PDB file of C-alpha atoms in Angstrom:
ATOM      1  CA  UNK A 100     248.969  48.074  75.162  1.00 48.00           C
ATOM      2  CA  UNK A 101     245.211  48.785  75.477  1.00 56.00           C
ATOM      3  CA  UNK A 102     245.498  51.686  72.653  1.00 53.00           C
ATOM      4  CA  UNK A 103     246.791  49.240  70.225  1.00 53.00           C
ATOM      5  CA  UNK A 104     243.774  46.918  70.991  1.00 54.00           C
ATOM      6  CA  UNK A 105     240.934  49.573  70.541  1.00 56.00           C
ATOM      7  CA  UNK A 106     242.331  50.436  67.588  1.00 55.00           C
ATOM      8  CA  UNK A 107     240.598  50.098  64.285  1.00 57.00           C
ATOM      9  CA  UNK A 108     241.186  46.972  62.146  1.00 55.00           C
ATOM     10  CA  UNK A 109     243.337  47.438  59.276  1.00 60.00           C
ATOM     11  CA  UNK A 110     241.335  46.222  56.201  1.00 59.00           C
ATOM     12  CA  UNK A 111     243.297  44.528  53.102  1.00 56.00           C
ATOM     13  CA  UNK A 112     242.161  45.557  49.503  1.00 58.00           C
ATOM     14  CA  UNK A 113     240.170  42.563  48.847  1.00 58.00           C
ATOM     15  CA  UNK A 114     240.729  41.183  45.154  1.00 58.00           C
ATOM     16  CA  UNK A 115     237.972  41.401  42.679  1.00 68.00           C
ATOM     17  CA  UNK A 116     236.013  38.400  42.094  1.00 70.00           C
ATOM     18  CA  UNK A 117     237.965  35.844  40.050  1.00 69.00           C
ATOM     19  CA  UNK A 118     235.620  35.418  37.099  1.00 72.00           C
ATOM     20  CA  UNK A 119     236.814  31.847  36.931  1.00 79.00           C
ATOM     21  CA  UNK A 120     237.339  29.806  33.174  1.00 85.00           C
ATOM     22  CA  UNK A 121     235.793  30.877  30.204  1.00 84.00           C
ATOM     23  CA  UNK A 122     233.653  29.073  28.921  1.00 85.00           C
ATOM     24  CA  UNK A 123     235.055  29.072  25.408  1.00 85.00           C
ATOM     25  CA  UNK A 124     238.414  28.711  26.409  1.00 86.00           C
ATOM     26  CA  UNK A 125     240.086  32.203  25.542  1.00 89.00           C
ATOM     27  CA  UNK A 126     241.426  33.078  28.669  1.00 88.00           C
ATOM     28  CA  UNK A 127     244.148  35.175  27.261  1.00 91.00           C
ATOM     29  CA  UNK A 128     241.119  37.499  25.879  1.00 91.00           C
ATOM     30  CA  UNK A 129     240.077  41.225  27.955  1.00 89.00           C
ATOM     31  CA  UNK A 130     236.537  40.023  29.219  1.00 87.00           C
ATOM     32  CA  UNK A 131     233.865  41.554  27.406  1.00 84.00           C
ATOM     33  CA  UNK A 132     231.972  44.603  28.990  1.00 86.00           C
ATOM     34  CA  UNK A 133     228.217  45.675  28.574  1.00 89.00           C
ATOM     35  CA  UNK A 134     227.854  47.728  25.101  1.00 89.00           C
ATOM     36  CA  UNK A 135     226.868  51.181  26.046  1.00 88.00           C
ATOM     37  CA  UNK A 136     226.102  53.295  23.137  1.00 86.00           C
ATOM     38  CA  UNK A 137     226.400  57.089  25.150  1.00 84.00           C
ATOM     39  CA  UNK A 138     229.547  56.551  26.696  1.00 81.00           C
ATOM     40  CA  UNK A 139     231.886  57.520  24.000  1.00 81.00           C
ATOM     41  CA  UNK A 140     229.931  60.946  22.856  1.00 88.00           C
ATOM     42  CA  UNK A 141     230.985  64.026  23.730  1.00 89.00           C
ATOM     43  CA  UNK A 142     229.417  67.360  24.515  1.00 92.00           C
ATOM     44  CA  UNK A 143     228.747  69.985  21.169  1.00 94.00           C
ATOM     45  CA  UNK A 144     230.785  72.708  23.201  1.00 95.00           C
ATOM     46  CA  UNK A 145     233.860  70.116  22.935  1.00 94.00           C
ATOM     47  CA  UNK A 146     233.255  69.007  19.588  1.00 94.00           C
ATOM     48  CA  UNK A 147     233.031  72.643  18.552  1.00 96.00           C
ATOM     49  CA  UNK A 148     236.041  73.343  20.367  1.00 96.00           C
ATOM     50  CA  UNK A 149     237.817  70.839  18.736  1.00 96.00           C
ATOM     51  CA  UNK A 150     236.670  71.730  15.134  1.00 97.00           C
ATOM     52  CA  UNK A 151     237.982  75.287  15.479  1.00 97.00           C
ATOM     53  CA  UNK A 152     240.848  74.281  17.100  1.00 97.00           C
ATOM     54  CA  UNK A 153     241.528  71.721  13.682  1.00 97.00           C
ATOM     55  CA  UNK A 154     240.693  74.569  11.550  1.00 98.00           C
ATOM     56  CA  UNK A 155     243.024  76.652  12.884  1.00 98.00           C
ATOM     57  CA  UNK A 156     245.440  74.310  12.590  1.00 98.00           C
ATOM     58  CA  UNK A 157     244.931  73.920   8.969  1.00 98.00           C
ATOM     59  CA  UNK A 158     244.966  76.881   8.280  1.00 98.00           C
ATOM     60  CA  UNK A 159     248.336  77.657   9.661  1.00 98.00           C
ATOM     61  CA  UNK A 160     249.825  74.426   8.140  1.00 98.00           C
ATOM     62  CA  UNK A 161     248.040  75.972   4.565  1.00 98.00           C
ATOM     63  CA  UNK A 162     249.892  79.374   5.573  1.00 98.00           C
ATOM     64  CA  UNK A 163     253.180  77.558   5.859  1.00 98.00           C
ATOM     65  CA  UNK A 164     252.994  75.534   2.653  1.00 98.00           C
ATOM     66  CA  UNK A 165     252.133  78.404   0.679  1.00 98.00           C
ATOM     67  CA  UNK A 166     254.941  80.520   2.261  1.00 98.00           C
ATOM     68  CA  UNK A 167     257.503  77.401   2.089  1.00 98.00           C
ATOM     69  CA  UNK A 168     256.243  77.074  -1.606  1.00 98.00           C
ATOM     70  CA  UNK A 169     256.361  80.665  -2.986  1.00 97.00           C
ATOM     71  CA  UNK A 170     259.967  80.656  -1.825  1.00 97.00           C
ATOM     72  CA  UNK A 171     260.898  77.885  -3.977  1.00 98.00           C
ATOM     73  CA  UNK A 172     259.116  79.585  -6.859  1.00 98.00           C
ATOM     74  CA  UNK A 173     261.275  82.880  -6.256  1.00 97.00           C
ATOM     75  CA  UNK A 174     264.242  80.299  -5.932  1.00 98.00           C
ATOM     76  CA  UNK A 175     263.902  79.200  -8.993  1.00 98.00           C
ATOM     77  CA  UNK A 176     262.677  82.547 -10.431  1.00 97.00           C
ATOM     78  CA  UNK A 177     266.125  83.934  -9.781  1.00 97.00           C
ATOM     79  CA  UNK A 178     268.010  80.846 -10.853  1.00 97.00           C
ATOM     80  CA  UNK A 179     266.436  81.541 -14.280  1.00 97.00           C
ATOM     81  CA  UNK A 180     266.724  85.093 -14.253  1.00 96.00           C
ATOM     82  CA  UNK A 181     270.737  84.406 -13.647  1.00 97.00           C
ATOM     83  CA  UNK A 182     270.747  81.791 -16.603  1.00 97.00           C
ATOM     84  CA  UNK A 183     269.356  84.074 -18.861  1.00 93.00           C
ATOM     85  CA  UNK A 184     271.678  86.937 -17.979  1.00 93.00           C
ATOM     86  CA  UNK A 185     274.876  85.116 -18.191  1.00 95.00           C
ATOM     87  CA  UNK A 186     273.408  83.662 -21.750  1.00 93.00           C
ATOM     88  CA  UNK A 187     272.958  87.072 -23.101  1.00 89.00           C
ATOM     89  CA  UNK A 188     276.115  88.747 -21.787  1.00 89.00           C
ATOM     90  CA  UNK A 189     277.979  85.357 -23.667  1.00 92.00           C
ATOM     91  CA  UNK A 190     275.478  85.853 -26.806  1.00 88.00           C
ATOM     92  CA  UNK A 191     276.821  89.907 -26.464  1.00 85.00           C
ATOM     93  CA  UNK A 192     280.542  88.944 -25.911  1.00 86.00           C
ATOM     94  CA  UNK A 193     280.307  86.405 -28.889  1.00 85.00           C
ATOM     95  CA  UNK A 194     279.163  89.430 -31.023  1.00 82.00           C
ATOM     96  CA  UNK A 195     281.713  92.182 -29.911  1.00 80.00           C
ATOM     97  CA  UNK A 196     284.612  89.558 -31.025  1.00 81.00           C
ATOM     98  CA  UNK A 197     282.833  90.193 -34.295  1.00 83.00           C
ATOM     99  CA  UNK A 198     281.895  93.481 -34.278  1.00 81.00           C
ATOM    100  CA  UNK A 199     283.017  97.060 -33.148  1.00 82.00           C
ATOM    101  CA  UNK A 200     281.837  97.802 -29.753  1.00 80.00           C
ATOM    102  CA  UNK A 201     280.004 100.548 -30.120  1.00 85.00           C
ATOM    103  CA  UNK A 202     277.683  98.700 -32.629  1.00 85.00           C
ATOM    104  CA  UNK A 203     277.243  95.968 -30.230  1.00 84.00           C
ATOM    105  CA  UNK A 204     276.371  98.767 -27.588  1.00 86.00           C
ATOM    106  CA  UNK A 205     273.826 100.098 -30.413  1.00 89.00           C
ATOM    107  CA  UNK A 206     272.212  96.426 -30.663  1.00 87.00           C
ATOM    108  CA  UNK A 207     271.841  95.749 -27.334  1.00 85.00           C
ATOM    109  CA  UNK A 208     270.088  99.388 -26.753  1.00 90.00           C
ATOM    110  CA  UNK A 209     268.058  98.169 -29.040  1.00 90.00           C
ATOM    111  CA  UNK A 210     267.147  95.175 -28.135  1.00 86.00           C
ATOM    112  CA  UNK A 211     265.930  96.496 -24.793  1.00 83.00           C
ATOM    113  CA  UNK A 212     264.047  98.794 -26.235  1.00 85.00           C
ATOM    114  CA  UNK A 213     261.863  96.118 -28.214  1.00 83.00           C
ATOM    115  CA  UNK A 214     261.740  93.817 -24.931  1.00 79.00           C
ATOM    116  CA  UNK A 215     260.169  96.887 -22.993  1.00 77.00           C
ATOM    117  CA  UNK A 216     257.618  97.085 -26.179  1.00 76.00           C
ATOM    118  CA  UNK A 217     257.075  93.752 -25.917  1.00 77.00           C
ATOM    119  CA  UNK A 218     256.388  92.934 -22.299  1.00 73.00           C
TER     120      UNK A 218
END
């Protein structure tokens, strides 16, 4: 019984001051704290760190929408390429029901030749 008397005193968390009312009534309002214009700056290292770490960022996000984009231009490159193919082959089947088919195979030889001339 004499070691739990000598014992230290167990000490409570005392509660901070009560500030008490406000004097303009707002009670529900955060009390207001001392303006101190250093505390929110940072160090240059961080701020550097944090500007290369944004570019970086961008850059890979630039990377992406480029790559994301020149696949929908190939997309559609094909698309077209297909339209145009199955618009001659009908254009080439419209003109063999006319014609003999080896003068339809003598048009479109030459047709490709003046298209490689061309482009």
């Amino acid at each position: 019984m004499a070691l739990l008397a000598t014992s230290s005193p167990t000490t409570l968390p005392t509660a901070s001051k009560p500030l008490g009312v406000r004097k303009n009534g707002k009670q529900w309002h955060a009390p207001k704290t001392a303006f101190r214009p250093s505390a929110g700056q940072t160090s240059y290292t961080k701020r550097a760190a944090s500007r290369t770490a944004l570019a970086s960022t961008k850059a890979k996000e630039k990377e992406m929408k480029d790559e994301k984009e020149q696949e929908r231009r190939r997309w559609i490159q094909a698309v077209k390429d297909k339209r145009a193919a199955k618009e001659e082959k009908a254009r080439y089947e419209k003109m063999a029901e006319k014609m003999h088919a080896k003068r339809v195979e003598r048009v479109r030889r030459r047709e490709k030749r003046n298209k490689m001339l061309r482009s």
